[in-house]
Amino acid sequence: MTPLSRYRRHLRIEVLLAVTAYAVALQNFELLFILGAATLASGYVSDGPRGRYLPIWATTILAAIFFGWSVLSFMGNPDSASAMALVGRLGCCLAVLRLFGRRSAREDRQVILLAVVAVVGACLYSFQFFFGLVVVAFSLHTVQVIMLNRLQSGLDDARAERRGLIADLPVPPVEAASGRSPIGQFRGLVIGCTVVACVLATGVFLIFPRKIDAGGAALGSRTGFTAEVDLTRNDQIGQSNREVFTVEWADPQGVPIQWPQPLRLRGAVLDRWNSAERRWMSSVGRRYLRTVTTSGDPDVFVSLGAAEISRGLYTQTVTMRSLATSRVFARWAPLAIACDQPRTFTIEPADLELEDTVTGELDRFTTYRLLIDPNPSPEAIESIAGDAIPPVRPPVFNVFGVREEAERILREEAPALLEPLVETGDGADADEANRWRRNRQIAETFTRYLRGEDFRYTLDLRRFVQRRGVDPILAFLTEYRFGHCEYFASGLAGLCQSMGIECRVITGFVAVEYDDAIGRYIVRESNAHAWVEVRTGRWSWREFDPTSSEVLDELQAGRRSWADDWRWLYDRADFLWTSRFVTFDGTTQATLADRFGEFVGSGGRGVLEDAEAISRKVNRYFQLGPAGYIWLGTVALAMSLAVIAVVAQLRRRRRIRQVLHAGKDLPTGRIREAAFYLDVLDAFAAAGCAKPESTPPMQHLDAVLRVRPDVAEAARPLVEIFYEVRFGSRRLDASARRSVADSVARLQTLAEGGLR
Amino acid sequence: MRYRYHLNLAGFLYLAVTLLVGFAATIRPNNLLVWIFGLLLGLIVLSGLISGGALFRISMRRLDPMNGRVDRPMIVRYAIQGGSRFIPLFDVRVREIPSAQDDSSDWTTFAASAFAWVMHAGPGETVHAEAVFVPRRRGRMKFNRLEARSSFPFGLIGKSVTIGTELETLVFPRTCRIRESAIESLLGGGIGGGRSGPGTGSIGEYAGLREYRPGDSVRSVAWKRVRPDRSPVVIQRAMPSPPRLILVVDLRRPTAQLRLLPGVDHREREEEAISFAASIAETSINLGVEVGLRMAGIVMPDLPMRGGRRHLGRLQAQLAAVNLDVERLDGKIAIPPPNVASVVVIHVDRVDPTLGHHGAWHLLPGNLAEFAQHPAELRAWTTVSPEAGGHDSGNAGAAA
């Protein structure tokens, strides 16, 4: 067997990987089934025992058909963004077609090139973890295939040259001259090349110049939470079930409970509609930003500004799983915060937005806890917000047609709310209370209206056509009447603001799925949500969600599948992939460079500190306590010793086989019994009489006898036993092995000059 | 030992693809493309390192080839040992390189070749690979320099190592099988049987008695027979003696002065004469005839009449070593009498009956067609058509 025995198979695997990568990137699984099946079939049809190939005219015609198909596809939708996708598809088809033709190593290089083109084209359309996995596998496999192709090319060239010779007698065929273990050494070389190529690729990856903060742009698609509501994009929202964090909701007694309504966890607060850009923005200035710093003890809460933190508060504990964000997701209204790491959080007092803009993104192992008051008193909010909350004033909402629509709705649903407020005469406070109450009623009316049958919740907005001059909120309310939560929230907020009611759009997550086993809510990417908060008092805001809970429950149930129980492993890897690789940008590069500089400058002290921090994290994760460090150290030491022992044992075994010229036919047991001979050789070397490889052992003893007769006499019985064991049928039992070991020890001592 | 690096077309194409991928990764923020670009760059570096490291201090040795023969594959073996301690050799092509000087005996003037291919050689391992040559003419073929080349693992950057190691080998002349009846005719007495020669000993048929001579074996003494003077007598036995043939190749006339028809290549005709002699020698020895060789016109040692494959090799080597460019001499050569051996003289252009004894056969290259067992095979390498027997074929028989 030679490395070329499996060359054809590896070539088919290469094409299969390319087709898989393309199909995963472009979500075109029909192509995967067809081309994948064809690729596998080529193994039997073309490379099988009968070896049937397509004639040249057939491959030419099929290639022309594929090319024409790609051209027609492009002409049907002449979009430069999809051109590379068509090129990739053509590459896949041609590569598979080539597998059915008669080919040499040169044609195989074309197959490899087509596969590479297909994968490179697919890279422009996806960043998913599974796709990345396939691309990496393809790239590393290509290294092996190219090396095999070189060998095949050498064989083909040698054969071609021989065939070119004309003689009276037949020219002898090419015989592949090879050494003892070509397959093993080829594999070793492949692995070595792959590892080195990976290292070099990673090095180039780290230093390649990039734009600052291009990570978000690099993603190119939307799933999960976004800190903005942009209604210009009518693409389809992703349905990722990746677990982003878990939430424990505990009552004032600290008992985890399930809240009667879905928990809406606030991320971003947007209160101004920019009709020119068609997105919601935050109009609140950043003059009143305040920072709080946690100690790193998750049980020590730091107040967000409330004068007094009462006892009757709920505790929300968030454990991040696979979302790297600087935002803190908290239910209304957070009054205090604690974190398992020393962090500095920034709070916007006007809307209680919490963010960690100082320390960095909250990654996997971070847990933060918040004290929540679901019904905060005005005094509590006032003490936090202070002057940050602007005075009550009607919002500005300049979208023509929305107010008319709002009035129409109120006329149909609650005409009484259209009537102007009448002063009660009980004072300004009473009038103000009436005003707030009416605002609330109007908001409830609009919410009820949007939850009605006229409106349909959907994530697919491809039929929602954006037109110039037509505001998307108006189009949603009057024309299309379907959309996802952002449209519903925008519609509600637009209706309220058009009626002069202060409100704001909130984006975040809604926790619906409660796991009784662990007493926590599981929040997934698909739980990203948008709703509205309406000002119902000077210091009061109330949630209004035009997406009904039933709809949310239905969506949640529809997304669940059996695979979700195993997603925890995939989610971890997916998170690492997205946060460490896909979104690696200039900012990350600069951070890495700074850390490297610090590491070099600190002379490696940082390594110890990091090791200490990691061990502390692991200790806490497994809840080992103070003795856990000793346990960890013991485990690390044991593992190191085990690795050293295994390596030493493997090296010794390899040396034994080399010295004894033993092939794989010799059982390991016999090898082990003859292993003492190595020590005898070492003793000879120590005595200054190293045995040459070409000299038989007995003959060498005679040479040793002339120089060191004492060593020769001690070694003679050992050499005789070696002959019997290695070439005879003698087996050494335990006592014999002990005796031999003792003799070897004596010989070694003698050789080193210990005994005379 | 001389090292060189080579860039080939595949390498340039690869560079172009790498630059394109790098450009695409630059204009569009795509970390996967960046990683692939890094991988492509890394492969370039690896290609140079591995091909260079593998061939570093490679050891190549040409094993003495067996003599070749015109139009027959000639195997030349090489022993290749990798010099690197860690990197095995893969896809190494070992090839002979033409001599730097203008040398008429360089192998390129003789043969078409196919390189020796080494698929694998482990670190420090020695493997043997074969190259095939098909010589087109006879003579002394000289090998000068040896080159090992490899572009493994990725075919981007190739490296070659050249060493100078000279070797000379002989290419025997082309031969064809002669009809057995033709050889019988040449021998006159036929191939079977043999001639008795005087000798004692216990082997052989009774051939008479003779007086004892010192040195005769005691066992051969015929004790029952005594001479009148009471001196012992010994039994003489007849021992088989194979037929003998002396080949004489008449090369006295210089090439340019050969008397041939216009359009006939003089040098080729001389080669055909040599091939004719070699063919007769080969077939005769295979039939058990003892053959000797005389070269008329060129100073070369005479080869005695012997049999066996070793002697055949000597004969063919002698014929292969004939240098037709040297000055021709018109000296006499020693020819044994007819009772000792048959004589066959092969002339180049015209028969000269004075060469050889009265019973000698005088042949021309054109007679080969009559002698060959398969005349159709001669079409490829003779200038004389087999049907005509040659315009200037001489007497295919003994001189009067």
PDB file of C-alpha atoms in Angstrom, chain A residues 2-3 120 123-124 126-127 131 135-136 139-140 143 146-147 150-151 153-155 157-158 161-162 165-172 176-182 185-186 189 193 196-198 200-202 204-205 208 210 214 218 577 581-584, chain B residues 17 21-22 25-26 28-39 41-43 45-46 50 70-73 75 87-88 90-91 93 95 112-115 117-123 125 127-132 134 136 151-155 174:
ATOM      1  CA  THR A   2       1.182   3.444  -0.810  1.00  0.00           C
ATOM      2  CA  PRO A   3      -0.188   6.863   0.016  1.00  0.00           C
ATOM      3  CA  VAL A 120     -13.975  31.022  -1.552  1.00  0.00           C
ATOM      4  CA  CYS A 123     -17.140  32.541   2.195  1.00  0.00           C
ATOM      5  CA  LEU A 124     -18.681  35.787   1.047  1.00  0.00           C
ATOM      6  CA  SER A 126     -21.924  33.139   5.508  1.00  0.00           C
ATOM      7  CA  PHE A 127     -20.212  33.396   8.862  1.00  0.00           C
ATOM      8  CA  PHE A 131     -19.918  26.746   7.825  1.00  0.00           C
ATOM      9  CA  VAL A 135     -14.306  25.628   5.548  1.00  0.00           C
ATOM     10  CA  VAL A 136     -11.506  24.917   8.001  1.00  0.00           C
ATOM     11  CA  SER A 139      -8.749  23.975   3.859  1.00  0.00           C
ATOM     12  CA  LEU A 140      -6.793  21.525   5.942  1.00  0.00           C
ATOM     13  CA  VAL A 143      -3.253  20.413   2.041  1.00  0.00           C
ATOM     14  CA  ILE A 146      -2.482  18.682  -2.999  1.00  0.00           C
ATOM     15  CA  MET A 147       0.353  16.608  -1.613  1.00  0.00           C
ATOM     16  CA  ARG A 150       1.942  15.849  -6.438  1.00  0.00           C
ATOM     17  CA  LEU A 151       2.727  12.194  -5.893  1.00  0.00           C
ATOM     18  CA  SER A 153       1.639  13.715 -10.869  1.00  0.00           C
ATOM     19  CA  GLY A 154       5.114  12.311 -10.400  1.00  0.00           C
ATOM     20  CA  LEU A 155       3.860   8.820 -11.111  1.00  0.00           C
ATOM     21  CA  ASP A 157       4.966  11.853 -15.546  1.00  0.00           C
ATOM     22  CA  ALA A 158       7.228   8.877 -14.968  1.00  0.00           C
ATOM     23  CA  GLU A 161       8.109   9.285 -20.150  1.00  0.00           C
ATOM     24  CA  ARG A 162       8.458   5.536 -20.199  1.00  0.00           C
ATOM     25  CA  LEU A 165      10.368   5.252 -25.225  1.00  0.00           C
ATOM     26  CA  ILE A 166      10.290   2.919 -28.222  1.00  0.00           C
ATOM     27  CA  ALA A 167      12.373  -0.202 -28.103  1.00  0.00           C
ATOM     28  CA  ASP A 168      12.536  -3.696 -29.525  1.00  0.00           C
ATOM     29  CA  LEU A 169      11.549  -5.125 -26.176  1.00  0.00           C
ATOM     30  CA  PRO A 170       8.852  -3.815 -23.842  1.00  0.00           C
ATOM     31  CA  VAL A 171      10.032  -1.060 -21.565  1.00  0.00           C
ATOM     32  CA  PRO A 172       9.648  -2.130 -17.931  1.00  0.00           C
ATOM     33  CA  ALA A 176       7.353   3.310  -7.184  1.00  0.00           C
ATOM     34  CA  ALA A 177      10.568   3.286  -5.188  1.00  0.00           C
ATOM     35  CA  SER A 178       9.706   3.793  -1.560  1.00  0.00           C
ATOM     36  CA  GLY A 179      11.167   3.270   1.865  1.00  0.00           C
ATOM     37  CA  ARG A 180       9.894   1.291   4.789  1.00  0.00           C
ATOM     38  CA  SER A 181       6.839   3.179   5.924  1.00  0.00           C
ATOM     39  CA  PRO A 182       5.643   5.584   3.268  1.00  0.00           C
ATOM     40  CA  GLN A 185       5.639   9.177   7.116  1.00  0.00           C
ATOM     41  CA  PHE A 186       3.303  10.748   4.624  1.00  0.00           C
ATOM     42  CA  LEU A 189       4.266  15.088   7.003  1.00  0.00           C
ATOM     43  CA  CYS A 193       2.332  20.745   7.297  1.00  0.00           C
ATOM     44  CA  VAL A 196       2.443  24.700  10.635  1.00  0.00           C
ATOM     45  CA  ALA A 197       0.126  26.080   7.970  1.00  0.00           C
ATOM     46  CA  CYS A 198      -2.537  26.653  10.630  1.00  0.00           C
ATOM     47  CA  LEU A 200       1.106  30.645   9.997  1.00  0.00           C
ATOM     48  CA  ALA A 201      -2.472  31.299   8.916  1.00  0.00           C
ATOM     49  CA  THR A 202      -3.394  32.313  12.445  1.00  0.00           C
ATOM     50  CA  VAL A 204      -1.404  36.324   9.380  1.00  0.00           C
ATOM     51  CA  PHE A 205      -4.976  36.446  10.641  1.00  0.00           C
ATOM     52  CA  PHE A 208      -3.806  41.434   8.915  1.00  0.00           C
ATOM     53  CA  ARG A 210      -8.503  45.678   9.497  1.00  0.00           C
ATOM     54  CA  ALA A 214     -15.938  46.154  11.706  1.00  0.00           C
ATOM     55  CA  ALA A 218     -18.820  41.603   9.207  1.00  0.00           C
ATOM     56  CA  TRP A 577     -16.595  31.339  16.896  1.00  0.00           C
ATOM     57  CA  PHE A 581     -13.208  34.920  15.050  1.00  0.00           C
ATOM     58  CA  VAL A 582     -16.003  36.441  12.999  1.00  0.00           C
ATOM     59  CA  THR A 583     -16.079  39.768  14.809  1.00  0.00           C
ATOM     60  CA  PHE A 584     -12.311  40.044  15.154  1.00  0.00           C
TER      61      PHE A 584
ATOM     62  CA  VAL B  17      -4.849  33.266  -6.681  1.00  0.00           C
ATOM     63  CA  VAL B  21      -7.935  36.224  -2.184  1.00  0.00           C
ATOM     64  CA  GLY B  22      -5.930  38.751  -0.207  1.00  0.00           C
ATOM     65  CA  ALA B  25     -10.242  39.931   2.059  1.00  0.00           C
ATOM     66  CA  THR B  26      -9.056  43.522   2.136  1.00  0.00           C
ATOM     67  CA  ARG B  28     -14.555  43.214   2.211  1.00  0.00           C
ATOM     68  CA  PRO B  29     -14.319  42.561   5.955  1.00  0.00           C
ATOM     69  CA  ASN B  30     -14.368  38.785   5.925  1.00  0.00           C
ATOM     70  CA  ASN B  31     -12.250  37.005   8.491  1.00  0.00           C
ATOM     71  CA  LEU B  32     -12.685  33.632   6.822  1.00  0.00           C
ATOM     72  CA  LEU B  33     -11.081  34.994   3.679  1.00  0.00           C
ATOM     73  CA  VAL B  34      -8.304  36.491   5.773  1.00  0.00           C
ATOM     74  CA  TRP B  35      -7.631  33.130   7.353  1.00  0.00           C
ATOM     75  CA  ILE B  36      -7.655  31.423   3.971  1.00  0.00           C
ATOM     76  CA  PHE B  37      -5.264  34.067   2.689  1.00  0.00           C
ATOM     77  CA  GLY B  38      -2.979  33.370   5.619  1.00  0.00           C
ATOM     78  CA  LEU B  39      -3.186  29.664   4.886  1.00  0.00           C
ATOM     79  CA  LEU B  41       0.768  32.310   2.329  1.00  0.00           C
ATOM     80  CA  GLY B  42       1.750  29.695   4.855  1.00  0.00           C
ATOM     81  CA  LEU B  43       1.694  27.011   2.194  1.00  0.00           C
ATOM     82  CA  VAL B  45       6.544  29.221   2.941  1.00  0.00           C
ATOM     83  CA  LEU B  46       6.102  25.551   3.724  1.00  0.00           C
ATOM     84  CA  ILE B  50      10.050  21.263   2.849  1.00  0.00           C
ATOM     85  CA  VAL B  70      20.951  -0.666 -29.272  1.00  0.00           C
ATOM     86  CA  ASP B  71      17.170  -0.359 -29.311  1.00  0.00           C
ATOM     87  CA  ARG B  72      16.751  -2.279 -26.116  1.00  0.00           C
ATOM     88  CA  PRO B  73      15.795  -0.776 -22.759  1.00  0.00           C
ATOM     89  CA  ILE B  75      18.149   0.069 -16.846  1.00  0.00           C
ATOM     90  CA  ILE B  87      11.902  15.352   6.602  1.00  0.00           C
ATOM     91  CA  PRO B  88      11.296  12.358   4.348  1.00  0.00           C
ATOM     92  CA  PHE B  90       8.713  12.396  -1.605  1.00  0.00           C
ATOM     93  CA  ASP B  91       8.318  12.727  -5.351  1.00  0.00           C
ATOM     94  CA  ARG B  93      12.875  12.797  -9.935  1.00  0.00           C
ATOM     95  CA  ARG B  95      17.611  12.457 -14.085  1.00  0.00           C
ATOM     96  CA  ALA B 112      16.346   8.727 -25.156  1.00  0.00           C
ATOM     97  CA  SER B 113      15.694   8.459 -21.449  1.00  0.00           C
ATOM     98  CA  ALA B 114      13.026   8.352 -18.819  1.00  0.00           C
ATOM     99  CA  PHE B 115      13.825   9.644 -15.362  1.00  0.00           C
ATOM    100  CA  TRP B 117      11.122   8.345  -9.806  1.00  0.00           C
ATOM    101  CA  VAL B 118      11.405   8.019  -6.071  1.00  0.00           C
ATOM    102  CA  MET B 119       8.030   8.066  -4.423  1.00  0.00           C
ATOM    103  CA  HIS B 120       9.352   8.008  -0.887  1.00  0.00           C
ATOM    104  CA  ALA B 121      12.535   7.719   1.093  1.00  0.00           C
ATOM    105  CA  GLY B 122      12.490   8.068   4.846  1.00  0.00           C
ATOM    106  CA  PRO B 123      14.993  10.205   6.714  1.00  0.00           C
ATOM    107  CA  GLU B 125      16.858   5.685   4.292  1.00  0.00           C
ATOM    108  CA  VAL B 127      16.074   3.524  -1.783  1.00  0.00           C
ATOM    109  CA  HIS B 128      16.863   2.329  -5.260  1.00  0.00           C
ATOM    110  CA  ALA B 129      15.168   3.757  -8.287  1.00  0.00           C
ATOM    111  CA  GLU B 130      15.494   2.911 -11.956  1.00  0.00           C
ATOM    112  CA  ALA B 131      15.785   5.042 -15.012  1.00  0.00           C
ATOM    113  CA  VAL B 132      15.392   3.587 -18.476  1.00  0.00           C
ATOM    114  CA  VAL B 134      16.983   3.227 -25.022  1.00  0.00           C
ATOM    115  CA  ARG B 136      20.078   4.383 -30.546  1.00  0.00           C
ATOM    116  CA  SER B 151       8.635  20.317  -6.000  1.00  0.00           C
ATOM    117  CA  PHE B 152       6.902  18.407  -3.270  1.00  0.00           C
ATOM    118  CA  PRO B 153       4.695  19.095  -1.321  1.00  0.00           C
ATOM    119  CA  PHE B 154       2.653  21.644  -3.221  1.00  0.00           C
ATOM    120  CA  GLY B 155       4.353  22.025  -6.584  1.00  0.00           C
ATOM    121  CA  ARG B 174      22.059  -4.218 -32.470  1.00  0.00           C
TER     122      ARG B 174
END
